[in-house]
XYZ file of C-alpha atoms in Angstrom:
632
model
C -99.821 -154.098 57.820
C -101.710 -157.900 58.933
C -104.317 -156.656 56.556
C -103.598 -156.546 53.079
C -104.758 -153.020 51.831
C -104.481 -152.027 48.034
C -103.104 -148.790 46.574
C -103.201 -146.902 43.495
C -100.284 -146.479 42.366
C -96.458 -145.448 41.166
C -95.561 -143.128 38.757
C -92.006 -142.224 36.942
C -91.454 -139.821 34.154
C -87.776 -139.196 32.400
C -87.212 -136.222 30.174
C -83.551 -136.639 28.701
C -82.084 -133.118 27.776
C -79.211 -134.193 25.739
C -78.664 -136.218 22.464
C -78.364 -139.665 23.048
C -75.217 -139.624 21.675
C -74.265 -137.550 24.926
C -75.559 -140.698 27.361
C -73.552 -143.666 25.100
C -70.261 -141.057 25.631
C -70.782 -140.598 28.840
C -72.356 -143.830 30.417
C -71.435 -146.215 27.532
C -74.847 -146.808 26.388
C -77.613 -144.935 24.468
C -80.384 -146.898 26.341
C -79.498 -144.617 29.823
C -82.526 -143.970 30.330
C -84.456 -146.999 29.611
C -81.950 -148.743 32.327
C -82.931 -145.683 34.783
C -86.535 -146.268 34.677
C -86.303 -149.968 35.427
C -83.982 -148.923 38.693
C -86.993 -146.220 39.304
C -89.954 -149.087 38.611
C -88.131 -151.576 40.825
C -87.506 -149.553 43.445
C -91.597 -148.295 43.338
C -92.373 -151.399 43.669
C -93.952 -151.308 47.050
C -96.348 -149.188 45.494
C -97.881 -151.664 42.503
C -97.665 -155.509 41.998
C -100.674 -155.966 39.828
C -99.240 -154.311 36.920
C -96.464 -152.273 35.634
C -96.242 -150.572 32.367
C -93.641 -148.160 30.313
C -94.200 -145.730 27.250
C -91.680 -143.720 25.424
C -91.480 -141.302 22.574
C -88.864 -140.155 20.218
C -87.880 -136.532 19.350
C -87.643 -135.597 15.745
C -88.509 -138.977 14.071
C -88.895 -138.644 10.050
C -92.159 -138.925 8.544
C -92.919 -142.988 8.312
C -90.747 -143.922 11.490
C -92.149 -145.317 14.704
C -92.057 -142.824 17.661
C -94.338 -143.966 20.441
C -93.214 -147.663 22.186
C -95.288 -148.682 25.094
C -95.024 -152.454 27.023
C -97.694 -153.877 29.983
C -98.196 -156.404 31.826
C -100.139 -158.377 34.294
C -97.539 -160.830 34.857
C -96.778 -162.104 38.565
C -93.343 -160.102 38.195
C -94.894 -157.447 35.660
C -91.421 -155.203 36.205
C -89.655 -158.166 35.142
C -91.577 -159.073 32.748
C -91.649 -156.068 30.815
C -88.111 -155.231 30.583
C -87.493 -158.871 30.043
C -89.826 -158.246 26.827
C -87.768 -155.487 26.135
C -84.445 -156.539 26.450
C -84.980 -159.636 24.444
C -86.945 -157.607 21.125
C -83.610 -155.239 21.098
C -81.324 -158.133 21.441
C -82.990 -160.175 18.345
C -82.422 -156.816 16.714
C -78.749 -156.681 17.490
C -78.560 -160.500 16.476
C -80.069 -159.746 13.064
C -78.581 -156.065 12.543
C -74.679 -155.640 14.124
C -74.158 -152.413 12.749
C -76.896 -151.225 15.024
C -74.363 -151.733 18.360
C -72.542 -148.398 18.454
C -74.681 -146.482 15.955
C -76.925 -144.303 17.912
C -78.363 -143.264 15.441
C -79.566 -146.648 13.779
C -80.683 -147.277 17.007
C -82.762 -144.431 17.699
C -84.399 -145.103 14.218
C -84.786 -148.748 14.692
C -85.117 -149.542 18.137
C -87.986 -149.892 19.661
C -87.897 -147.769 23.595
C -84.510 -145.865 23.042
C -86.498 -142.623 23.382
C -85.743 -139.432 25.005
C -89.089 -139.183 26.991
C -90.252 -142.236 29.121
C -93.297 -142.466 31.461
C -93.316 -145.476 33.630
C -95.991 -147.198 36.231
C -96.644 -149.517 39.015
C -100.085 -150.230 39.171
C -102.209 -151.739 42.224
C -105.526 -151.949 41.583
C -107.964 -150.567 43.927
C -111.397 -152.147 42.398
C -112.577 -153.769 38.631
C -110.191 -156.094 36.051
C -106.988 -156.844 36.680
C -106.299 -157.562 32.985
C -103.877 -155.522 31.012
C -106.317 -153.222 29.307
C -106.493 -151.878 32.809
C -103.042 -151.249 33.055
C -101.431 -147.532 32.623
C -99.472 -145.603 30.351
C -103.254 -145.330 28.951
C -102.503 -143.875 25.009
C -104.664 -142.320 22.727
C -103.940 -142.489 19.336
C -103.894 -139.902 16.551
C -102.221 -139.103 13.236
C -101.583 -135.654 14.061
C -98.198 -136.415 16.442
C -99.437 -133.427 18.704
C -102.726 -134.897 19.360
C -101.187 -138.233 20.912
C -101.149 -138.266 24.298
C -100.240 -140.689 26.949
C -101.286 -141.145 30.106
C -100.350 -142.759 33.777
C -101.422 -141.923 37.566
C -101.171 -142.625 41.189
C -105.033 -141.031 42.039
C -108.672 -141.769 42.192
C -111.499 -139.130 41.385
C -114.235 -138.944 43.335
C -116.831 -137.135 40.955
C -116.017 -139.778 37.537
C -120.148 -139.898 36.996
C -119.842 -135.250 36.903
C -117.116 -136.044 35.033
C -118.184 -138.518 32.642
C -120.806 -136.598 32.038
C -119.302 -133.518 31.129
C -117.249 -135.616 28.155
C -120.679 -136.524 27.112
C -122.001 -132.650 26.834
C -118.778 -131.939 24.862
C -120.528 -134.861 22.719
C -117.789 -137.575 23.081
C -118.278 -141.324 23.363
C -116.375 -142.538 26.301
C -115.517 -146.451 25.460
C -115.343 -147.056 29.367
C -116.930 -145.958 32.650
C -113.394 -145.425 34.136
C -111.377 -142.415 36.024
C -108.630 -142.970 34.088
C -110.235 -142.904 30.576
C -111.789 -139.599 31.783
C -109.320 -137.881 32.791
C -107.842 -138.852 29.467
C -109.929 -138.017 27.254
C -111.295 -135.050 29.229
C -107.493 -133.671 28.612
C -107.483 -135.243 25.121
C -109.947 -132.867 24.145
C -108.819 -129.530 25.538
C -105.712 -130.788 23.368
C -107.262 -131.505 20.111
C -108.840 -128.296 20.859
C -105.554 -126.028 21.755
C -103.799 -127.520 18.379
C -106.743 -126.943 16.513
C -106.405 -123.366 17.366
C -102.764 -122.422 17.407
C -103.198 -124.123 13.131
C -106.319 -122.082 12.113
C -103.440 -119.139 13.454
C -100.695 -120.304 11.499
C -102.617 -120.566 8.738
C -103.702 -117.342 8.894
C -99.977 -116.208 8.897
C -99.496 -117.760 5.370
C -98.138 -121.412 6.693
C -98.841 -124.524 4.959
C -99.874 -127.838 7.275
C -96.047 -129.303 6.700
C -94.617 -125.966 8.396
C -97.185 -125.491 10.788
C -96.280 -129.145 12.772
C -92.896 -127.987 14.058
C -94.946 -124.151 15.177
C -97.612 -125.976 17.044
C -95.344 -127.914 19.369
C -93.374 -124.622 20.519
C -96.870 -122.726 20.829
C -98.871 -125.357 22.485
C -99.306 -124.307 26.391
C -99.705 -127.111 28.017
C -100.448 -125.784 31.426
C -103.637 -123.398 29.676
C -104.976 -127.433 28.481
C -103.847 -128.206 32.172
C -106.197 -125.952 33.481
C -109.352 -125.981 31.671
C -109.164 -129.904 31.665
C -108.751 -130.407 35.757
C -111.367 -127.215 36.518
C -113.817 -129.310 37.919
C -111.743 -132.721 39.200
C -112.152 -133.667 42.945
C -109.717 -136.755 43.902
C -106.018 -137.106 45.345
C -104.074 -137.410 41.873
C -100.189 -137.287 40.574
C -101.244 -137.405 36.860
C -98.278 -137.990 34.335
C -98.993 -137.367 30.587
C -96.669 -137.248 26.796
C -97.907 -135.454 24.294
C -96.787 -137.472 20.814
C -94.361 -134.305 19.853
C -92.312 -134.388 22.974
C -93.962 -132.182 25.636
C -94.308 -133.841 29.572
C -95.961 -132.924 32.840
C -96.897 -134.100 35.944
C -99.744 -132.699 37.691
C -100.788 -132.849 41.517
C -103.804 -132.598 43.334
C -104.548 -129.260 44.991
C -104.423 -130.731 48.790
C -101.438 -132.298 47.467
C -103.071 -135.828 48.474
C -100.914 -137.545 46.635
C -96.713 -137.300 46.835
C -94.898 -136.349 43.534
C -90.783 -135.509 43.715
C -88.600 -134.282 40.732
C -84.975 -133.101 40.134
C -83.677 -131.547 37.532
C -79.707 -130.701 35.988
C -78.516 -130.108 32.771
C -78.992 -134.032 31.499
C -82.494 -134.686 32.622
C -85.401 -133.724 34.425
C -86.774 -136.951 36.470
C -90.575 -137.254 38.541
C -91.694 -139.870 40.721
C -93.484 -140.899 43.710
C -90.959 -141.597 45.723
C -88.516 -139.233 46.422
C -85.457 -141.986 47.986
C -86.190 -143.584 44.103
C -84.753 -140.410 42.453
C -81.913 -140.115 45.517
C -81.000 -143.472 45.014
C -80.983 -144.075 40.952
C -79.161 -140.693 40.140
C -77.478 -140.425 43.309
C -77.844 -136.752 44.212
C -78.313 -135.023 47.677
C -81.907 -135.238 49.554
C -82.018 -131.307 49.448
C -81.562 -131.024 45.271
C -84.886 -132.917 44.999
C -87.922 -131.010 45.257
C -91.649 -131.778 46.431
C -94.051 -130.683 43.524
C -96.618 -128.391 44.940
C -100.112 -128.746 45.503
C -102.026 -127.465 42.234
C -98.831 -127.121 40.415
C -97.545 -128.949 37.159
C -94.079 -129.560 36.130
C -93.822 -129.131 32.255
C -91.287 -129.820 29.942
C -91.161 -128.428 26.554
C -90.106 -130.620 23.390
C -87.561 -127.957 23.771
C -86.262 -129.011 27.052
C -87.343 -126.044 28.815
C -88.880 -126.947 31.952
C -91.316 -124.846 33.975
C -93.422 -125.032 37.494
C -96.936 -124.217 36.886
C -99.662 -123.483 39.115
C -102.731 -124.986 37.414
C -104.679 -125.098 40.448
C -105.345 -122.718 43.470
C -103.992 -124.584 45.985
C -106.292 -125.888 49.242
C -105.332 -126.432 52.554
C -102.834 -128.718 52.516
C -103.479 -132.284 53.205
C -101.151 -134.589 52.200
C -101.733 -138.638 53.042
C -100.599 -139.540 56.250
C -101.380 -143.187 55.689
C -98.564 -143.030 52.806
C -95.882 -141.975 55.251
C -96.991 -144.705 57.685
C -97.498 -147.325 55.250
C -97.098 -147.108 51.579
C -94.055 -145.083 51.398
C -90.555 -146.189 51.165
C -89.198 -146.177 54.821
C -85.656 -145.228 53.756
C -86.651 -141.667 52.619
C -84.885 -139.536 55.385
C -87.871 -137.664 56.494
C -90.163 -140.780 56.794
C -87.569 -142.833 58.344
C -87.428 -139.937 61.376
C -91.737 -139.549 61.393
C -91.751 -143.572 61.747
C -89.213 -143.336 64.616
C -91.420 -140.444 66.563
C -94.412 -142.547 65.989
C -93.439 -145.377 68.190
C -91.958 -143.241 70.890
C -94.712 -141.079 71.049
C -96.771 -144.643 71.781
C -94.433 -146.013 74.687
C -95.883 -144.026 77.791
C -99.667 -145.710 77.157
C -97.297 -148.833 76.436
C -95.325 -148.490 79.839
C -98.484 -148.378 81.320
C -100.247 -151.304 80.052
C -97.346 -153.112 81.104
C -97.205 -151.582 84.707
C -93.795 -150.349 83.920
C -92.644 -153.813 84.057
C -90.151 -153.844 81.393
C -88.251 -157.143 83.129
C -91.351 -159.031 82.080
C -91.845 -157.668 78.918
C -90.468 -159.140 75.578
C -91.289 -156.126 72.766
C -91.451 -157.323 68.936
C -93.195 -156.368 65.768
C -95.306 -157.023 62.695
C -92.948 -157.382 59.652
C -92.001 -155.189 57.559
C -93.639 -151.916 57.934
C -93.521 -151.645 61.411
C -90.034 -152.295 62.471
C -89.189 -148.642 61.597
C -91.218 -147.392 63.964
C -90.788 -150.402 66.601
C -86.978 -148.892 66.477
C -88.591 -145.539 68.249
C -90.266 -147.436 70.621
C -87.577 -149.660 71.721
C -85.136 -146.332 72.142
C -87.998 -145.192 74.503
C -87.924 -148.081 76.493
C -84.525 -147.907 76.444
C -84.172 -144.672 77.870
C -87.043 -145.635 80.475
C -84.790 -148.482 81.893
C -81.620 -145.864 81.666
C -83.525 -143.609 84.278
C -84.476 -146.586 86.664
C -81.216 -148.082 86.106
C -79.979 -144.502 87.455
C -82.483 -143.987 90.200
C -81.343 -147.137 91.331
C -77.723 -146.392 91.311
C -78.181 -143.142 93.267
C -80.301 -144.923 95.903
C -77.949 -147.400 96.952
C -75.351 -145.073 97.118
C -72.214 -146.823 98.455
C -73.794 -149.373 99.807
C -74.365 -150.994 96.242
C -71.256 -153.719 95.774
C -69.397 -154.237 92.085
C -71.688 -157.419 91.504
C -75.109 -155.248 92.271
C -74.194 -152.191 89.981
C -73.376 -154.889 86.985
C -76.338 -156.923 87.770
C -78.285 -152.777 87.421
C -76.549 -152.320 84.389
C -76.747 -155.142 82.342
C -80.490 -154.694 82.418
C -81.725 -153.593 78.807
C -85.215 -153.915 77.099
C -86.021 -157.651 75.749
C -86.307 -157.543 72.318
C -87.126 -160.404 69.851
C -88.623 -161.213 66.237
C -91.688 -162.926 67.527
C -93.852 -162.740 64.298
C -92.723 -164.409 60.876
C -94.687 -163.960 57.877
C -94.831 -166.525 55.330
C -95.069 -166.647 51.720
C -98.490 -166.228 50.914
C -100.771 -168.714 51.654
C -103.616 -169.059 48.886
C -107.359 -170.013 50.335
C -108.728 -172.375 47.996
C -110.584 -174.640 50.008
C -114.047 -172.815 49.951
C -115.619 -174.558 52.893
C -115.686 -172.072 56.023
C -113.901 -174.069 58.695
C -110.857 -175.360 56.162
C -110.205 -171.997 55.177
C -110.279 -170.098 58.381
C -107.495 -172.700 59.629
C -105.325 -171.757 56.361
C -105.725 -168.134 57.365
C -104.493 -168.774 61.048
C -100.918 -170.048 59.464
C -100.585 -167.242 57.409
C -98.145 -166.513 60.119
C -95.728 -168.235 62.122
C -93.856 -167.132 65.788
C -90.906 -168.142 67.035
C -91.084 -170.106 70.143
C -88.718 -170.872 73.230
C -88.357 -167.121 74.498
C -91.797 -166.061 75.891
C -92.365 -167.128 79.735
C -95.838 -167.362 81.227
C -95.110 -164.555 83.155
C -94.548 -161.993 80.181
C -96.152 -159.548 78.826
C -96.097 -159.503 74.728
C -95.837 -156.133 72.935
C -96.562 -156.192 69.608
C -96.163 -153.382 67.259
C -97.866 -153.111 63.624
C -98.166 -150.164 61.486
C -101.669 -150.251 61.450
C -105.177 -152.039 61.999
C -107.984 -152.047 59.631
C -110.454 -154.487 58.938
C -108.664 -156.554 62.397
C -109.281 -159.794 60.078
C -105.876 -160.901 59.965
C -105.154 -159.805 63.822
C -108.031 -162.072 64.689
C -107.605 -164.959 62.459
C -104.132 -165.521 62.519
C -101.745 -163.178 64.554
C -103.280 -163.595 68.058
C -104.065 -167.041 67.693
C -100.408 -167.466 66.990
C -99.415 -165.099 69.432
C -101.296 -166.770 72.169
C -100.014 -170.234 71.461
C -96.370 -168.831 73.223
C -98.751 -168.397 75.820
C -97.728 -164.945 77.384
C -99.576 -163.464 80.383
C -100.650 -160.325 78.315
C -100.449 -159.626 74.372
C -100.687 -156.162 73.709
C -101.099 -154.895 70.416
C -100.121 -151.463 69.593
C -100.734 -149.727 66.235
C -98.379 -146.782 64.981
C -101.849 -145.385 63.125
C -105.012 -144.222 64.744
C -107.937 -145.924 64.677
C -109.206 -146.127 60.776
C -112.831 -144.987 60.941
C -113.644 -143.754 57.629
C -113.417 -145.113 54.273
C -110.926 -143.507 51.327
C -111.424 -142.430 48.234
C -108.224 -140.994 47.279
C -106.743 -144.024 46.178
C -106.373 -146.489 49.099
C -108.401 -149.502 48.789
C -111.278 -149.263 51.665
C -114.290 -148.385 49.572
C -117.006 -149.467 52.602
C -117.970 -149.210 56.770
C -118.700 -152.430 57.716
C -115.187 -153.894 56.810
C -113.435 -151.108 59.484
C -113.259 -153.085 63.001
C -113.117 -149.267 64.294
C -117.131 -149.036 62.798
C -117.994 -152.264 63.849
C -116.594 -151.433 67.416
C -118.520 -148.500 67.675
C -121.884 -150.117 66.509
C -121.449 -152.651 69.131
C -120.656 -150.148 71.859
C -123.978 -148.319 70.749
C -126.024 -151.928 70.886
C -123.850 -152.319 74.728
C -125.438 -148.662 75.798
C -128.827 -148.890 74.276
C -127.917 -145.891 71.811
C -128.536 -147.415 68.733
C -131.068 -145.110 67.126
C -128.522 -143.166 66.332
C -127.887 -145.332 63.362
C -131.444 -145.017 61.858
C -130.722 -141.310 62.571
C -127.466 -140.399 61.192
C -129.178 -142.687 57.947
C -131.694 -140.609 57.498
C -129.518 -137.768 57.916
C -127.393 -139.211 55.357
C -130.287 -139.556 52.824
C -131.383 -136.357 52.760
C -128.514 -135.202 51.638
C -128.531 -137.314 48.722
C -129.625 -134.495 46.194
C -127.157 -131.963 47.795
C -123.707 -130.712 45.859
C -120.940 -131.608 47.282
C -119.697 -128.342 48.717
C -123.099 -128.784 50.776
C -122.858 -132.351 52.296
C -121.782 -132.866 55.919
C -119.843 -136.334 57.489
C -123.080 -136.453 59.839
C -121.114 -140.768 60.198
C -118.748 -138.796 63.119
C -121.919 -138.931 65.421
C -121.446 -142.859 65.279
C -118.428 -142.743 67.681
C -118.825 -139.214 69.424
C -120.365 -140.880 72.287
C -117.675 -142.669 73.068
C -114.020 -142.019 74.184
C -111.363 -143.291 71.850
C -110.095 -146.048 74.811
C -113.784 -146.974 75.063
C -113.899 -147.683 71.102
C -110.237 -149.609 71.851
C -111.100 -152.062 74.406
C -114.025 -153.105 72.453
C -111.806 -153.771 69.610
C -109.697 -155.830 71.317
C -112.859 -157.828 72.506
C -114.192 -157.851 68.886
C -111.087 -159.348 68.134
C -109.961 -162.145 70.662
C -112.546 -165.449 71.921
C -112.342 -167.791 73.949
C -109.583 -170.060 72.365
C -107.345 -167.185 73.812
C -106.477 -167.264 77.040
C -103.711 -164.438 76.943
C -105.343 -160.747 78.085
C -105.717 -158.856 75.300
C -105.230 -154.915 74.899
C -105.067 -152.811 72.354
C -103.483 -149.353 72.116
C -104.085 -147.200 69.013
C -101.735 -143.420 68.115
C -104.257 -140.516 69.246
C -104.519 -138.297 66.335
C -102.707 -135.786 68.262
C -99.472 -137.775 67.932
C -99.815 -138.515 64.334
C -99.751 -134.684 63.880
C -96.729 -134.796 66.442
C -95.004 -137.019 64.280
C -96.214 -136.076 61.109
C -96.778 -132.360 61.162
C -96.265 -131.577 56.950
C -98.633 -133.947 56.337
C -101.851 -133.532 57.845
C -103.970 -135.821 55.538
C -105.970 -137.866 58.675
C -109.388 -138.066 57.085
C -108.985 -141.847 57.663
C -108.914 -141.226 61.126
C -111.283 -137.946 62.006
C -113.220 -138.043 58.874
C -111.994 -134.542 58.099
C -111.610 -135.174 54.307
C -109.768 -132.560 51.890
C -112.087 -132.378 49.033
C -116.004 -131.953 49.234
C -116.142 -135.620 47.433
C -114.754 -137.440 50.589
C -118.464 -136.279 52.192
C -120.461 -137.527 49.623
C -118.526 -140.559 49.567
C -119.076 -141.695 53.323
C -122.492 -140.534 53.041
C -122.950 -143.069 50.183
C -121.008 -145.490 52.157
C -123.151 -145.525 55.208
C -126.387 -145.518 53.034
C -124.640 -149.062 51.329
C -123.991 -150.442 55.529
C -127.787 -149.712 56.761
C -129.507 -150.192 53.309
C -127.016 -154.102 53.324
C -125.968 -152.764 49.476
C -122.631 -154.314 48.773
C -121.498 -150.975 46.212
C -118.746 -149.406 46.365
C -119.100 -145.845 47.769
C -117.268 -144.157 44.594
């Protein structure tokens, strides 16, 4: 993507079943599954660079021992950085302490991180600090081990003030105005409250406090502290959590916004984001590793027994379409194929743009995230230039000679890697001009195989804000001085802001809106701003349930090519002399190529939860009252 969008986040739990004596037998070291969750961070790393944190706890630690270990940071490598942390405190220990090497025991008791649970993080951070207070596993503390509980997420609520006030009714002190330390504590309390319970019982039956500890953690239902604690969320949300005795889940959203994977044999029972990650790091088949459902948790007992729970009654389904176009790892099998479709389905409006012209066409991409789906495109055009190469075979019929079919043949479509991205290029001259010429170098093209008489297809995964397009990739584009750059993008056009987790908070920042308002300036239409604001305000007041996306009547009254070309003019001046055009996927074809994961609100403005209203009405009160807020 040319414009730089921010994500929240990557999550990875670990629940070894066995001893650890089992893993240094088997795999010649107890820290297995310490080394698995850095393979499992690293490889999420496409979904956080900001910050990356890990947490583990220890089963059946004595009295007076150390069971909970957690690491963050906000370094520029924070994976790095952390297991470099770690990996340097145990080898001091081993430097002071030799007889801790092949006692796993001694380890376990010493070591910091050798634990048997493990809950891991990649964090990009959608708005506020980037400091490492911000930085997940969250943990709140207690003496009681049951009433620990640790915390990590990929998700974003959009009802934190409901819920922040609901702590507040149950007379709690939140120390921060944050979804994460609500969720937290909101599920903190239902568990303070659950062990609370299940001791008054036990003490009932005759038990003293000392007995009752190892009773709690076997009766304590997590998914009944599941459910009253996420009764009233609205949001997209994977939410991880340890209690301090042993127990794990992961939770997802009831849309099933955001993507959580797991797999389970009889050594461990693994959850992430990514479902390639777990393929990959323990090497089993695509089919043995299952999608968690929508309003289900996946719990796992201090025991080791591990149960699917539905927590939620699961909505229509809605899963994020922008992750499988973007954010997600292109070598999971399914996303690899939907990326593929994508950029086939686009060739026909490509083919003709170009006139069918495919001798003067040169076809490239944006790198990285695009190149899957360039791949589909190029196979189209491929098989395009196989049927004239055909038709043109039949029609000569014998009259073609041995040098004419060859010269018929050897035609294929012109491929090259046009664009080059560079490292990243850091703006810190402040003054206007200076800067916009640092943008404009952000990338670089490679020069020597564009004629004047080509056309220049150009495929990137998406388009956004446009700033990047317009500041840097056309002007670039244009200095190889093609007849005709066309631009195609593998996702529709992105009219609505998210609140699910994806970092476009306002309106005014979408080229899509901003295309739109000029069209209705071009046609004399542009009451309907004032009117869909004052629309919007009076449904300030209204619950959510109520609330209505009246922001769709901004672009019904124009067609979606309409809304396109205007783009494209939005985007290019007069230092370009290429033609410019612009082809976005109709929604139609994202569904095509998509069709498990329907999540376009992006796009349509169809959102999943009654929050996404209430946010874009907030957001297009911010655009016409000029309030820079964020819309959630």
């Amino acid at each position: 993507m040319s414009d730089a969008l921010k994500h929240e986040c990557g999550i990875a739990v670990i629940r070894l079943l066995k001893p650890l004596e089992f893993y240094k037998k088997k795999y010649g070291t107890a820290f297995y599954g310490v080394n698995k969750m850095y393979l499992m961070m690293e490889k999420q790393h496409n979904r956080g660079q900001d910050g990356a944190g890990l947490a583990s706890i220890k089963l059946d630690t004595k009295p007076g021992e150390r069971y909970i270990s957690r690491v963050r940071s906000v370094a520029q490598q924070p994976i790095q950085d952390i297991f470099g942390q770690i990996n340097d405190r145990i080898n001091k220990e081993f430097s002071e302490h030799p007889e801790y090497k092949d006692d796993v025991a001694l380890q376990k008791k010493h070591l910091p991180y050798i634990g048997e649970v493990l809950l891991g993080h990649v964090r990009y951070g959608t708005f506020g600090k980037n400091s490492v207070e911000s930085v997940h596993p969250f943990l709140r503390q207690n003496n009681w081990m049951h009433r620990n509980l640790i915390m990590a997420g990929n998700f974003n609520m959009t009802n934190v003030k409901e819920l922040f006030g609901n702590l507040i009714e149950l007379g709690q002190h939140p120390k921060e105005y944050t979804d994460t330390i609500t969720i937290m504590e909101k599920i903190g309390h239902f568990l303070d409250d659950a062990v609370s319970k299940i001791y008054k019982d036990l003490k009932k039956e005759g038990y003293n406090k000392r007995q009752a500890s190892p009773l709690i953690a076997e009766r304590l239902k997590v998914s009944k502290i599941l459910k009253r604690a996420a009764k009233n969320w609205d949001g997209g949300y994977a939410m991880a959590g340890l209690i301090g005795h042993g127990d794990s889940f992961v939770l997802r959203d009831p849309a099933g916004i955001r993507p959580a994977y797991y797999y389970q044999d009889d050594e461990i029972v693994v959850v992430a984001s990514e479902r390639p990650v777990i393929q990959t790091v323990f090497d089993v088949k695509f089919e043995d590793i299952k999608e968690l459902d929508p309003g289900h948790a996946i719990i796992t007992k201090k025991s080791g027994k591990v149960a699917i729970k539905k927590i939620l009654e699961p909505l229509e389904r809605k899963s994020c379409s922008f992750e499988r176009i973007y954010f997600s790892r292109g070598s999971d099998a399914e996303i690899y194929q939907e990326r593929k479709m994508l950029g086939k389905l686009l060739m026909p409006k490509v083919l003709e743009a170009i006139n069918n012209d495919t001798k003067n066409t040169v076809f490239s991409y944006i790198p990285n995230t695009a190149e899957t789906s360039f791949y589909g495109m190029v196979e189209t055009a491929e098989a395009f230039i196989n049927k004239t190469k055909t038709a043109a075979i039949l029609n000569g019929q014998r009259s073609l000679s041995a040098a004419k079919v060859t010269e018929i043949l050897s035609e294929r479509a012109r491929i090259e890697k046009i664009a080059i991205k560079d490292v990243k290029l850091r703006t810190f001259i402040t003054e206007d001009s200076s800067r916009d010429d640092l943008v404009a170098h952000v990338y670089d093209v490679t020069y020597g195989v564009i004629k004047p008489t080509d056309n220049l297809v150009i495929i990137d995964d998406s388009i956004v804000r446009g700033t990047t397009l317009k500041m840097s990739i056309l002007k670039m584009l244009d200095r190889l001085k093609p007849k005709k750059i066309i631009v195609v993008s593998s996702a529709p056009q992105i009219r609505y802001p998210d609140c699910y987790g994806i970092d476009m908070a306002n309106l005014e920042s979408l080229v899509a809106f901003r295309a739109a308002l000029a069209l209705l300036k071009d046609t004399n239409k542009y009451d309907i701003v004032k009117n869909v604001y004052d629309r919007c305000v009076q449904q300030k007041d209204l619950d959510d349930k109520d609330v209505q996306n009246f922001v769709k009547d901004i672009y019904s009254p124009f067609t979606d090519q309409e809304i396109s070309d205007k783009i494209a003019e939005l985007l290019s001046d007069d230092s370009i002399k290429a033609e410019i055009k612009i082809i976005f996927q109709p929604v139609e074809n994202l569904h095509k190529a998509c069709p498990n994961h329907l999540g376009d609100w992006y796009f349509t403005g169809n959102y999943p939860t009654a929050g996404g209203n209430r946010v874009v009405n907030r957001a297009f009160i911010n655009f016409y009252e000029g309030n820079k807020e964020r819309a959630y």
